[in-house]
PDB file of C-alpha atoms in Angstrom:
ATOM      1  CA  MET A   1     -16.971   2.783  10.057  1.00  0.00           C
ATOM      2  CA  ARG A   2     -13.664   3.646  11.706  1.00  0.00           C
ATOM      3  CA  ILE A   3     -13.738   0.556  13.904  1.00  0.00           C
ATOM      4  CA  ALA A   4     -14.410  -1.710  10.926  1.00  0.00           C
ATOM      5  CA  LEU A   5     -11.629   0.029   9.002  1.00  0.00           C
ATOM      6  CA  ALA A   6      -9.233  -0.427  11.933  1.00  0.00           C
ATOM      7  CA  ILE A   7     -10.024  -4.147  12.127  1.00  0.00           C
ATOM      8  CA  TYR A   8      -9.681  -4.570   8.360  1.00  0.00           C
ATOM      9  CA  ALA A   9      -6.417  -2.601   8.250  1.00  0.00           C
ATOM     10  CA  SER A  10      -5.005  -4.599  11.172  1.00  0.00           C
ATOM     11  CA  ILE A  11      -5.724  -7.907   9.464  1.00  0.00           C
ATOM     12  CA  PHE A  12      -4.354  -6.594   6.172  1.00  0.00           C
ATOM     13  CA  LEU A  13      -1.268  -5.263   8.008  1.00  0.00           C
ATOM     14  CA  LEU A  14      -0.558  -8.772   9.301  1.00  0.00           C
ATOM     15  CA  LEU A  15      -0.794 -10.118   5.755  1.00  0.00           C
ATOM     16  CA  TYR A  16       1.477  -7.307   4.537  1.00  0.00           C
ATOM     17  CA  LEU A  17       4.049  -7.976   7.273  1.00  0.00           C
ATOM     18  CA  TYR A  18       4.049 -11.690   6.442  1.00  0.00           C
ATOM     19  CA  GLY A  19       4.708 -10.875   2.775  1.00  0.00           C
ATOM     20  CA  LEU A  20       7.442  -8.436   3.792  1.00  0.00           C
ATOM     21  CA  LEU A  21       9.061 -11.097   5.965  1.00  0.00           C
ATOM     22  CA  LEU A  22       9.044 -13.563   3.065  1.00  0.00           C
ATOM     23  CA  ARG A  23      10.526 -10.925   0.769  1.00  0.00           C
ATOM     24  CA  VAL A  24      13.300 -10.084   3.234  1.00  0.00           C
ATOM     25  CA  ARG A  25      14.076 -13.775   3.729  1.00  0.00           C
ATOM     26  CA  SER A  26      14.445 -14.244  -0.030  1.00  0.00           C
ATOM     27  CA  ILE A  27      16.768 -11.265  -0.600  1.00  0.00           C
ATOM     28  CA  LYS A  28      19.807 -13.501  -1.055  1.00  0.00           C
ATOM     29  CA  SER A  29      18.219 -15.599  -3.800  1.00  0.00           C
ATOM     30  CA  ASP A  30      16.604 -12.519  -5.398  1.00  0.00           C
ATOM     31  CA  LEU A  31      19.986 -10.822  -5.576  1.00  0.00           C
ATOM     32  CA  ALA A  32      21.419 -13.860  -7.328  1.00  0.00           C
ATOM     33  CA  SER A  33      18.590 -14.148  -9.844  1.00  0.00           C
ATOM     34  CA  HIS A  34      17.460 -10.537 -10.402  1.00  0.00           C
ATOM     35  CA  GLY A  35      20.402  -8.393  -9.335  1.00  0.00           C
ATOM     36  CA  PRO A  36      20.625  -5.670  -6.694  1.00  0.00           C
ATOM     37  CA  ARG A  37      18.841  -2.905  -8.607  1.00  0.00           C
ATOM     38  CA  LYS A  38      15.590  -4.840  -9.103  1.00  0.00           C
ATOM     39  CA  THR A  39      15.740  -6.542  -5.703  1.00  0.00           C
ATOM     40  CA  TYR A  40      16.282  -3.374  -3.667  1.00  0.00           C
ATOM     41  CA  GLY A  41      13.970  -1.356  -5.926  1.00  0.00           C
ATOM     42  CA  ASP A  42      11.138  -3.818  -5.343  1.00  0.00           C
ATOM     43  CA  LEU A  43      11.840  -3.878  -1.611  1.00  0.00           C
ATOM     44  CA  THR A  44      11.723  -0.073  -1.510  1.00  0.00           C
ATOM     45  CA  LEU A  45       8.333  -0.086  -3.248  1.00  0.00           C
ATOM     46  CA  VAL A  46       7.005  -2.661  -0.790  1.00  0.00           C
ATOM     47  CA  LEU A  47       8.185  -0.586   2.177  1.00  0.00           C
ATOM     48  CA  ALA A  48       6.738   2.605   0.669  1.00  0.00           C
ATOM     49  CA  SER A  49       3.377   0.928   0.174  1.00  0.00           C
ATOM     50  CA  GLY A  50       3.358   0.240   3.909  1.00  0.00           C
ATOM     51  CA  LEU A  51       2.822   3.964   4.440  1.00  0.00           C
ATOM     52  CA  MET A  52      -0.827   3.413   3.578  1.00  0.00           C
ATOM     53  CA  PHE A  53      -1.268   1.798   6.984  1.00  0.00           C
ATOM     54  CA  VAL A  54       0.178   4.875   8.697  1.00  0.00           C
ATOM     55  CA  ALA A  55      -2.369   7.106   6.949  1.00  0.00           C
ATOM     56  CA  CYS A  56      -5.168   4.661   7.667  1.00  0.00           C
ATOM     57  CA  TYR A  57      -4.418   4.563  11.388  1.00  0.00           C
ATOM     58  CA  GLY A  58      -3.988   8.355  11.422  1.00  0.00           C
ATOM     59  CA  TYR A  59      -7.474   8.618   9.974  1.00  0.00           C
ATOM     60  CA  VAL A  60      -8.926   6.058  12.384  1.00  0.00           C
ATOM     61  CA  VAL A  61      -7.541   7.747  15.503  1.00  0.00           C
ATOM     62  CA  GLN A  62      -7.973  11.261  14.043  1.00  0.00           C
ATOM     63  CA  ARG A  63      -4.396  12.367  14.717  1.00  0.00           C
ATOM     64  CA  PRO A  64      -2.209  14.398  12.364  1.00  0.00           C
ATOM     65  CA  ILE A  65       0.814  12.501  11.090  1.00  0.00           C
ATOM     66  CA  LEU A  66       3.242  14.316   8.812  1.00  0.00           C
ATOM     67  CA  HIS A  67       1.463  16.853   6.546  1.00  0.00           C
ATOM     68  CA  PRO A  68      -1.785  16.654   4.563  1.00  0.00           C
ATOM     69  CA  TRP A  69       0.080  17.491   1.324  1.00  0.00           C
ATOM     70  CA  PHE A  70       2.272  14.446   1.882  1.00  0.00           C
ATOM     71  CA  TRP A  71      -0.805  12.221   2.112  1.00  0.00           C
ATOM     72  CA  ALA A  72      -2.415  13.911  -0.891  1.00  0.00           C
ATOM     73  CA  ALA A  73       0.701  13.188  -2.959  1.00  0.00           C
ATOM     74  CA  PHE A  74       0.846   9.665  -1.563  1.00  0.00           C
ATOM     75  CA  PHE A  75      -2.776   9.093  -2.558  1.00  0.00           C
ATOM     76  CA  VAL A  76      -2.140  10.302  -6.120  1.00  0.00           C
ATOM     77  CA  VAL A  77       0.910   8.048  -6.429  1.00  0.00           C
ATOM     78  CA  SER A  78      -1.005   5.121  -4.936  1.00  0.00           C
ATOM     79  CA  VAL A  79      -3.865   5.467  -7.405  1.00  0.00           C
ATOM     80  CA  GLY A  80      -1.359   6.033 -10.218  1.00  0.00           C
ATOM     81  CA  SER A  81       0.363   2.797  -9.300  1.00  0.00           C
ATOM     82  CA  LEU A  82      -2.831   0.930 -10.142  1.00  0.00           C
ATOM     83  CA  LEU A  83      -2.410   2.184 -13.707  1.00  0.00           C
ATOM     84  CA  TRP A  84       1.286   1.219 -13.732  1.00  0.00           C
ATOM     85  CA  SER A  85       0.542  -2.284 -12.510  1.00  0.00           C
ATOM     86  CA  GLY A  86       0.024  -3.503 -16.073  1.00  0.00           C
ATOM     87  CA  ARG A  87       3.723  -4.354 -16.008  1.00  0.00           C
ATOM     88  CA  PHE A  88       3.165  -6.421 -12.884  1.00  0.00           C
ATOM     89  CA  ILE A  89       0.239  -8.225 -14.501  1.00  0.00           C
ATOM     90  CA  SER A  90       2.187  -9.050 -17.640  1.00  0.00           C
ATOM     91  CA  SER A  91       5.070 -10.510 -15.623  1.00  0.00           C
ATOM     92  CA  LEU A  92       2.653 -12.663 -13.613  1.00  0.00           C
ATOM     93  CA  GLN A  93       0.939 -13.798 -16.792  1.00  0.00           C
ATOM     94  CA  SER A  94       4.224 -14.806 -18.377  1.00  0.00           C
ATOM     95  CA  GLU A  95       5.201 -16.817 -15.285  1.00  0.00           C
ATOM     96  CA  HIS A  96       1.870 -18.290 -14.191  1.00  0.00           C
ATOM     97  CA  GLY A  97      -0.625 -17.944 -17.035  1.00  0.00           C
ATOM     98  CA  THR A  98      -3.108 -15.379 -18.231  1.00  0.00           C
ATOM     99  CA  ARG A  99      -5.646 -15.771 -15.462  1.00  0.00           C
ATOM    100  CA  ALA A 100      -3.110 -15.521 -12.648  1.00  0.00           C
ATOM    101  CA  GLY A 101      -2.121 -11.971 -13.551  1.00  0.00           C
ATOM    102  CA  LEU A 102      -5.689 -10.757 -13.800  1.00  0.00           C
ATOM    103  CA  VAL A 103      -6.776 -12.497 -10.605  1.00  0.00           C
ATOM    104  CA  ALA A 104      -3.776 -11.113  -8.687  1.00  0.00           C
ATOM    105  CA  TYR A 105      -4.525  -7.593  -9.943  1.00  0.00           C
ATOM    106  CA  LEU A 106      -8.210  -7.821  -9.012  1.00  0.00           C
ATOM    107  CA  VAL A 107      -7.514  -9.265  -5.566  1.00  0.00           C
ATOM    108  CA  ASN A 108      -4.868  -6.623  -4.877  1.00  0.00           C
ATOM    109  CA  THR A 109      -7.195  -3.841  -6.007  1.00  0.00           C
ATOM    110  CA  VAL A 110     -10.084  -5.093  -3.884  1.00  0.00           C
ATOM    111  CA  LEU A 111      -7.849  -5.435  -0.812  1.00  0.00           C
ATOM    112  CA  VAL A 112      -6.311  -1.993  -1.205  1.00  0.00           C
ATOM    113  CA  LEU A 113      -9.463  -0.002  -2.052  1.00  0.00           C
ATOM    114  CA  PRO A 114     -10.660   0.461   1.567  1.00  0.00           C
ATOM    115  CA  ILE A 115      -7.189   1.568   2.607  1.00  0.00           C
ATOM    116  CA  ASP A 116      -6.947   3.946  -0.377  1.00  0.00           C
ATOM    117  CA  LEU A 117     -10.319   5.367   0.618  1.00  0.00           C
ATOM    118  CA  ALA A 118      -8.984   5.983   4.140  1.00  0.00           C
ATOM    119  CA  VAL A 119      -5.896   7.718   2.699  1.00  0.00           C
ATOM    120  CA  PHE A 120      -8.181   9.889   0.545  1.00  0.00           C
ATOM    121  CA  LEU A 121     -10.382  10.806   3.508  1.00  0.00           C
ATOM    122  CA  TYR A 122      -7.334  11.493   5.668  1.00  0.00           C
ATOM    123  CA  ALA A 123      -5.665  13.730   3.091  1.00  0.00           C
ATOM    124  CA  PHE A 124      -8.678  15.570   1.664  1.00  0.00           C
ATOM    125  CA  ARG A 125     -11.631  15.241   4.029  1.00  0.00           C
ATOM    126  CA  SER A 126     -10.189  15.570   7.540  1.00  0.00           C
ATOM    127  CA  ALA A 127      -9.836  19.319   8.009  1.00  0.00           C
ATOM    128  CA  GLN A 128     -10.564  18.992  11.748  1.00  0.00           C
ATOM    129  CA  VAL A 129      -7.556  16.693  12.150  1.00  0.00           C
ATOM    130  CA  TRP A 130      -5.185  19.047  10.380  1.00  0.00           C
ATOM    131  CA  GLN A 131      -6.434  22.102  12.297  1.00  0.00           C
ATOM    132  CA  GLN A 132      -5.203  20.487  15.529  1.00  0.00           C
ATOM    133  CA  ALA A 133      -1.649  20.308  14.208  1.00  0.00           C
TER     134      ALA A 133
END
């Protein structure tokens, strides 16, 4: 399971990095159209979501990174963000139509679920990893 998770996370990391590159390249136009608060706030959220890969790889290689309470809090926030994403869906629906928002939400959820599971296992079910620390 860990090998499959590592392969999946690596492919997903490449997709994430590509999206991050596009977001960084569009900062200038985003600043002009949305302002600095929204632009840098969104960029901060994107960078913070990248922490899921750190936890995933920590779980795969069974090495302690940071503290288990950090990953527990990160997991709670990550799952909570799925509930908050209604705002994201409504903005996509207003720009691209009703189906686009729902499809984007479902695709995002399906892509992130294995990584969220790894974060959960790393934070709550990896006592042997945290005993080494």
